[in-house]
Short mmCIF file of C-alpha atoms and ligand atoms in Angstrom, two decimals:
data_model
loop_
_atom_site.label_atom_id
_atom_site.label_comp_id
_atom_site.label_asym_id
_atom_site.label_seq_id
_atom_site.Cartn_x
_atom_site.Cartn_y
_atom_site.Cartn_z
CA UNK A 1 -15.11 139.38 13.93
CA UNK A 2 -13.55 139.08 16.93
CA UNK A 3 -12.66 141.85 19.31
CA UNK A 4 -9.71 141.38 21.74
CA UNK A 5 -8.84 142.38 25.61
CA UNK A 6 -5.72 141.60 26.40
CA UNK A 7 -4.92 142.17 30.32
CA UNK A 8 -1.05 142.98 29.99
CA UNK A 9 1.49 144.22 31.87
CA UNK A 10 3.66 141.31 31.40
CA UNK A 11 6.23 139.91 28.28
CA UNK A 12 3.80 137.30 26.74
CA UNK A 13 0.74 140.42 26.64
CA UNK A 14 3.19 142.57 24.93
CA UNK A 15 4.05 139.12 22.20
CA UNK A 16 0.55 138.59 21.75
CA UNK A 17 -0.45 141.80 20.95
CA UNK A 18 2.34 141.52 18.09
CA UNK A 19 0.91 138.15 16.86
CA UNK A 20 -3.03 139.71 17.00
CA UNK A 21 -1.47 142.80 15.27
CA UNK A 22 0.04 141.09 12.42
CA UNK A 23 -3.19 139.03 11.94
CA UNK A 24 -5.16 142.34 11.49
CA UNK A 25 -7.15 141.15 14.62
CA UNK A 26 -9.07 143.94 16.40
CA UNK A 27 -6.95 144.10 19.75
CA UNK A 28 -6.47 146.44 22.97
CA UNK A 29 -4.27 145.94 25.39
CA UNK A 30 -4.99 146.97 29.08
CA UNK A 31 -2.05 147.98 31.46
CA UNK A 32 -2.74 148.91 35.19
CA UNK A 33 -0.68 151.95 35.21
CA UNK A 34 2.27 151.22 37.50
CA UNK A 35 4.86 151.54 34.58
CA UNK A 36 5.86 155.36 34.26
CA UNK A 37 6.56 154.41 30.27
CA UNK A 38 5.09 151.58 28.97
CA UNK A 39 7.10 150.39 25.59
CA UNK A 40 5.07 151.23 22.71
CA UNK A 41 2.79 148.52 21.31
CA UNK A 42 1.41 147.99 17.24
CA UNK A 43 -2.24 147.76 18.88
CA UNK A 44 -4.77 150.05 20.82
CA UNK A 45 -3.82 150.47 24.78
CA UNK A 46 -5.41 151.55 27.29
CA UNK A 47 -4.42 152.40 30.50
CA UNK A 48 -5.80 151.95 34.02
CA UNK A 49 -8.09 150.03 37.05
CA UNK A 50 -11.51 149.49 35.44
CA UNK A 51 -13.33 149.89 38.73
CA UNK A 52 -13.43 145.84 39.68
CA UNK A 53 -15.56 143.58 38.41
CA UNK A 54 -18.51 145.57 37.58
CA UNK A 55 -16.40 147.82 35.94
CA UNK A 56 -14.51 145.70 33.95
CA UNK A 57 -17.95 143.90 32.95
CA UNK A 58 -19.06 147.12 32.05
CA UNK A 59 -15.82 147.65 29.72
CA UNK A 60 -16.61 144.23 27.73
CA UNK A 61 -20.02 145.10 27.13
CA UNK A 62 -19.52 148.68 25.93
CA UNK A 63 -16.19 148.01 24.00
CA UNK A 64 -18.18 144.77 21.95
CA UNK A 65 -14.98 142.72 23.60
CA UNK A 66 -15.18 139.08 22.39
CA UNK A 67 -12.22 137.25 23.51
CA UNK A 68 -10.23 137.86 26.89
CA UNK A 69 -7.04 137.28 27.36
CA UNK A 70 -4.93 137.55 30.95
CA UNK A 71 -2.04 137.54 30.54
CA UNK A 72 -1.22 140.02 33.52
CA UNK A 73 1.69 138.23 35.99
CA UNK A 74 0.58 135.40 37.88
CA UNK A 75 0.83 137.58 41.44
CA UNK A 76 -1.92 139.95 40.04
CA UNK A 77 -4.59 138.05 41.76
CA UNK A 78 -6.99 140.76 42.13
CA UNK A 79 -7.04 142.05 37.97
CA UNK A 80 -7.69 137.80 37.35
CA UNK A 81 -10.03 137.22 39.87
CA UNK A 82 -12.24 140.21 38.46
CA UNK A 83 -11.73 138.69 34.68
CA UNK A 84 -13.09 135.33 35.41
CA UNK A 85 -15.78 136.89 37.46
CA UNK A 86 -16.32 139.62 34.51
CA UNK A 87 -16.47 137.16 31.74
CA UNK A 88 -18.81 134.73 33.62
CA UNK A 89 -21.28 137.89 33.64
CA UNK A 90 -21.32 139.30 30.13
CA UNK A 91 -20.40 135.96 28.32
CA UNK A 92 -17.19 136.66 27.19
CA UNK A 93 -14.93 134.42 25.91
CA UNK A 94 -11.83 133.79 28.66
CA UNK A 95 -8.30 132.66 28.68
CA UNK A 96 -5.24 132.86 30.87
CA UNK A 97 -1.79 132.84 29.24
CA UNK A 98 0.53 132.21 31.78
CA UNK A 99 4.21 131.05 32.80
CA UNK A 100 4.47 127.77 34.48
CA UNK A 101 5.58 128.14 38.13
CA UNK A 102 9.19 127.82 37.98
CA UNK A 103 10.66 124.08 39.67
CA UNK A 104 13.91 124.11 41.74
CA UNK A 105 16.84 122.36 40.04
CA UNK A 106 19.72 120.11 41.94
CA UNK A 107 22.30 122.93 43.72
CA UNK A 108 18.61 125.17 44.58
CA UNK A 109 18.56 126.32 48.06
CA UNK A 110 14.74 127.28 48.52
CA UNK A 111 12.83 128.01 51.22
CA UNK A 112 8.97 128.55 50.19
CA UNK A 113 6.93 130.87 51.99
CA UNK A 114 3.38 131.16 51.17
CA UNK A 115 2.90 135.29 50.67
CA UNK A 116 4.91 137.88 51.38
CA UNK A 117 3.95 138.28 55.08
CA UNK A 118 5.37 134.83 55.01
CA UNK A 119 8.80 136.05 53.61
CA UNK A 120 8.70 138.87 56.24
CA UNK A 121 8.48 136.62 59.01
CA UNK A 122 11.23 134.00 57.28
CA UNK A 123 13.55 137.19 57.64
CA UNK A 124 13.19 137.51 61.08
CA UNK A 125 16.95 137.02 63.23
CA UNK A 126 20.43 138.68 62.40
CA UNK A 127 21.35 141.40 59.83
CA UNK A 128 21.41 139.79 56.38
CA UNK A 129 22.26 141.17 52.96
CA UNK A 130 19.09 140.57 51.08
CA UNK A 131 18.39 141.24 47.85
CA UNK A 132 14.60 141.39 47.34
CA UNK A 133 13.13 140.90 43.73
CA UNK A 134 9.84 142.20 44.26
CA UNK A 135 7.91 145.25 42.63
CA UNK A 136 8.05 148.56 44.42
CA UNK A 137 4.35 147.66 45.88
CA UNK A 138 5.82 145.41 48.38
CA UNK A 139 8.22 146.39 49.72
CA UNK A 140 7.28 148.45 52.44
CA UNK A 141 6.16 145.18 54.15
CA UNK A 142 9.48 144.24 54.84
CA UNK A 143 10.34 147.60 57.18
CA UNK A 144 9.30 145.02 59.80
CA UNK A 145 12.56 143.63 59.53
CA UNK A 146 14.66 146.75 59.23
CA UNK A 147 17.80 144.84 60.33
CA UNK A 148 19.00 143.31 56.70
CA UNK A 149 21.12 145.74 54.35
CA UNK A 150 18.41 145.31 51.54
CA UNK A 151 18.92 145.49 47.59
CA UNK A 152 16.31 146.43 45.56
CA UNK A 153 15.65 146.97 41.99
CA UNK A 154 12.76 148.73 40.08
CA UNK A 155 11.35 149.82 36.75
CA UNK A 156 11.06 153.18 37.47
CA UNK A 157 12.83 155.31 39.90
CA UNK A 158 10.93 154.91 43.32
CA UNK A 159 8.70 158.66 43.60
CA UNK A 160 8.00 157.86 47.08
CA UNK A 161 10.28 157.24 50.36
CA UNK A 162 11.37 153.66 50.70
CA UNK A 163 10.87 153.09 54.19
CA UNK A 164 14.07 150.47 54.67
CA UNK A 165 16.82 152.47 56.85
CA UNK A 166 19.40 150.20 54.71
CA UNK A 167 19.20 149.35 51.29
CA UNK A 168 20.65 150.23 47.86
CA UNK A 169 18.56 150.92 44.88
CA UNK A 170 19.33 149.89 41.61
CA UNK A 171 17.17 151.53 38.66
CA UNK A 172 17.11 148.59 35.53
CA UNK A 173 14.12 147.28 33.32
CA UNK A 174 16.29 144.34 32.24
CA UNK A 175 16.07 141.77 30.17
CA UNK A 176 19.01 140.58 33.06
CA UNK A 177 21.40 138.02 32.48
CA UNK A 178 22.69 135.60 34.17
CA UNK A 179 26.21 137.28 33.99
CA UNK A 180 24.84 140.90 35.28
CA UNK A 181 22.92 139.58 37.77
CA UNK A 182 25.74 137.64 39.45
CA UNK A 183 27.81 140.35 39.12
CA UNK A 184 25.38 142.39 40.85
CA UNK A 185 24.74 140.22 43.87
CA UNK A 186 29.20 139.65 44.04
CA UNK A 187 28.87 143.77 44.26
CA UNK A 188 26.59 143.49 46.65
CA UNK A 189 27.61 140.98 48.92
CA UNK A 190 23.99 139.63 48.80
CA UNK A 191 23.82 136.16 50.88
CA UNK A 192 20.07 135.82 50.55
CA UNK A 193 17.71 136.35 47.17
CA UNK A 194 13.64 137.17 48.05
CA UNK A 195 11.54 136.44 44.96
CA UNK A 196 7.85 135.94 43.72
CA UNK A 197 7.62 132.68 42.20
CA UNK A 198 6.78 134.51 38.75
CA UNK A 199 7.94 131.64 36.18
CA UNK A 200 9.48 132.80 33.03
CA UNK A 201 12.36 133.20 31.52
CA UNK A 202 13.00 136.96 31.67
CA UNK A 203 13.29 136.78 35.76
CA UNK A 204 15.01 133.56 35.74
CA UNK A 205 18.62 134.96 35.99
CA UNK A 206 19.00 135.85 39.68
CA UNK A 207 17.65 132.30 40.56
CA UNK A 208 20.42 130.58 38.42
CA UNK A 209 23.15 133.18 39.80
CA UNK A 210 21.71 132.55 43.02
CA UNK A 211 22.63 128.73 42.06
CA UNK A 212 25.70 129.50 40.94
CA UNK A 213 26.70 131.33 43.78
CA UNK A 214 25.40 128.79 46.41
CA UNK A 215 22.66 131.58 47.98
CA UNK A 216 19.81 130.53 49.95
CA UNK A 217 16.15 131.41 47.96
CA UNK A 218 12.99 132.68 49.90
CA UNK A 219 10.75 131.83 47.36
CA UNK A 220 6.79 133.35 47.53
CA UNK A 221 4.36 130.50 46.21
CA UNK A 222 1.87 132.37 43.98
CA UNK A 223 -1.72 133.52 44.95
CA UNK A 224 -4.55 131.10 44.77
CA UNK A 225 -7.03 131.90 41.68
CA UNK A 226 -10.32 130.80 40.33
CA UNK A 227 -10.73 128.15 38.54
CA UNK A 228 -10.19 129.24 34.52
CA UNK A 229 -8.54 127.67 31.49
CA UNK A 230 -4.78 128.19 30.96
CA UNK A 231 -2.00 127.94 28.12
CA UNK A 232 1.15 128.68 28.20
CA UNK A 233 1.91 129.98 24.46
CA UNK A 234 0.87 132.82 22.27
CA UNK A 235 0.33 129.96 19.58
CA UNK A 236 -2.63 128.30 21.57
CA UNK A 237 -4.13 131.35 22.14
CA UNK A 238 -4.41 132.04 18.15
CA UNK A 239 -6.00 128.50 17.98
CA UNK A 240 -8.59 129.16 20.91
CA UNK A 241 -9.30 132.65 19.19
CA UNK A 242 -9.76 130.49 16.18
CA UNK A 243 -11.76 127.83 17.47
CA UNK A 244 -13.98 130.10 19.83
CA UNK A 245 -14.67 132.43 16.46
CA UNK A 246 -16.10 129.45 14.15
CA UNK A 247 -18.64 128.50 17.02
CA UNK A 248 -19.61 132.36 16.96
CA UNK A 249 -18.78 133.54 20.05
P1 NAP B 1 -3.71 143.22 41.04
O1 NAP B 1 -3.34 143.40 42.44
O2 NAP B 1 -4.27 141.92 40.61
O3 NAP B 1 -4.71 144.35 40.56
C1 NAP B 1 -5.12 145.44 41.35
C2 NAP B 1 -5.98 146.32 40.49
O4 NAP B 1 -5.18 146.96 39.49
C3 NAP B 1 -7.05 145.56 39.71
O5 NAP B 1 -8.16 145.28 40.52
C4 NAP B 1 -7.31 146.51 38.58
O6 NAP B 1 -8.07 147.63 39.03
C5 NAP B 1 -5.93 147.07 38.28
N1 NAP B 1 -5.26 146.29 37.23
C6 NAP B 1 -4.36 145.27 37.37
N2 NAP B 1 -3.93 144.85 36.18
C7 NAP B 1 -4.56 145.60 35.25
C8 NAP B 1 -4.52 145.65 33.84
N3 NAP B 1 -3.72 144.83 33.13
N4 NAP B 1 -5.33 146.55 33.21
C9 NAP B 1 -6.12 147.40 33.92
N5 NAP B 1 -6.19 147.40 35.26
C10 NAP B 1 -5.42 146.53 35.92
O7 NAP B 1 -2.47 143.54 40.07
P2 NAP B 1 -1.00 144.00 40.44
O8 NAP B 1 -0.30 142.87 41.10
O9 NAP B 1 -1.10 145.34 41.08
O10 NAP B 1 -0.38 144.14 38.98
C11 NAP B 1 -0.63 145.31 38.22
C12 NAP B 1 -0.05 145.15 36.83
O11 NAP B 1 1.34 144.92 36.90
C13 NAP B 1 -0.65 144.00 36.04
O12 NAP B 1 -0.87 144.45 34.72
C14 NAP B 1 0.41 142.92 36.10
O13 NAP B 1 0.40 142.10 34.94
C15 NAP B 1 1.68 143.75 36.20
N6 NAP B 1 2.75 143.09 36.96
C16 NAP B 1 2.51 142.65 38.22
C17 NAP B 1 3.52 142.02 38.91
C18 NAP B 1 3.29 141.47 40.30
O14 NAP B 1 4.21 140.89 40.85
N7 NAP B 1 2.10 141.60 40.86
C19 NAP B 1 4.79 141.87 38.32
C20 NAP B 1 5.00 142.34 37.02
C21 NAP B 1 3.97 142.96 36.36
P3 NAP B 1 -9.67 147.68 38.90
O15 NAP B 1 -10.20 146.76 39.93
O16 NAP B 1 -9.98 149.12 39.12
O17 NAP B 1 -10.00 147.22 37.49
#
């Protein structure tokens, strides 16, 4: 029977884990942590680093894990790195479920950068009103350009000192619309949107407001990651769970 890891901390982890729970499929679904309140979930979770790759190879083995599924967001680099290198080691089974990188459409103002020291350094010149879409994690980086009025919004309430001398923090764990978010960046008299290239349609909004409201986009290219097989629906996963259990893996 198979026995399922699913690396989460994302929308499609948390869909997943509903499709493997309504199967009956032995399932447990791995967060990192950085969520004060993650929404309850109809399979086994555990939370937490697994101590990098030997760790997490240690995890598969002792746990009897079969099948392994990231589906953590495409910018967590690090956690995917450590599951191709994991499952190359122990012989588990691996797949990535992820969002195709999102494609500007005609009225798109981007600007790619490559990483976020990239976007730091596209900031550079007179005060701006910037709104930054970016997890609490990075942020810091971007008190080298302490000029811009910034906007930020968060999961959680931050629990340490943001270390921007002008911003506004707005406290929301979406799903955002189109409509709010525009209305947010009118209230804000953002004239420039920062944002991870995450893909997706639960971030999308603040790239189409951005389009509707003519704004320029710094948009961060994601991280470069090993080589490993992808999909991009919870359906193909079931098959290659499927598939991967005949052969007896
Ligand atoms: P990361 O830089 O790739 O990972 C750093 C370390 O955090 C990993 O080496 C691992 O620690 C631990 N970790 C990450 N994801 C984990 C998971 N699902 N289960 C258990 N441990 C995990 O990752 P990150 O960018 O900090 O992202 C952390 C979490 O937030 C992920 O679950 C990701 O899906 C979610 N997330 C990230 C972003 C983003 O923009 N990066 C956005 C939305 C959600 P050990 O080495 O000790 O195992």
């Amino acid at each position: 029977m198979p026995n399922i890891l699913i690396l989460g901390g994302t929308t499609e982890a948390s869909a997943l884990a509903a499709a493997l729970a309504e199967r009956g499929l032995a399932t447990t679904l791995s967060y990192a942590g950085r969520v004060a309140n993650p929404k309850p979930q109809p399979v086994d979770v555990r939370i937490g680093g697994f101590g990098g790759v030997e760790g997490l190879a240690a995890y598969l083995r002792d746990a009897g894990v079969t099948h392994l599924v990231d589906a953590t967001h495409p910018f967590a680099a690090q956690m995917s790195a450590n599951a191709v290198a994991a499952t190359a080691q122990t012989g588990v089974a691996h797949l990535a479920l992820t969002r195709p990188a999102w494609v500007p459409e005609a009225g798109d103002r981007w600007q790619y950068v490559p990483d976020i020291a990239g976007a730091v350094v596209a900031l550079a010149g007179p005060a701006r009103r910037v709104m930054l879409g970016l997890g609490r994690m990075h942020v810091d980086a971007f008190a080298a350009q302490p000029q811009h009025h910034y906007l930020l919004r968060f999961v959680d309430p931050p629990r340490e000192a943001i270390g921007l001398p002008h911003r506004d923090i707005v406290v929301d764990r979406g799903p955002f619309t189109v409509e709010s978010d525009t209305a947010l960046m009118r209230a804000h008299a953002i004239d420039l949107v920062v944002c991870k290239n995450a893909g997706g349609r639960g971030a999308e909004a603040k790239l189409i407001a951005a389009r509707a409201l003519g704004l320029p986009v710094l948009m961060i290219d994601r991280p470069h990651l090993p080589e490993r097989t992808e999909v991009h629906d919870v359906a193909a996963v079931l098959r290659w769970i499927d598939h991967t259990a005949d052969r007896g893996v």
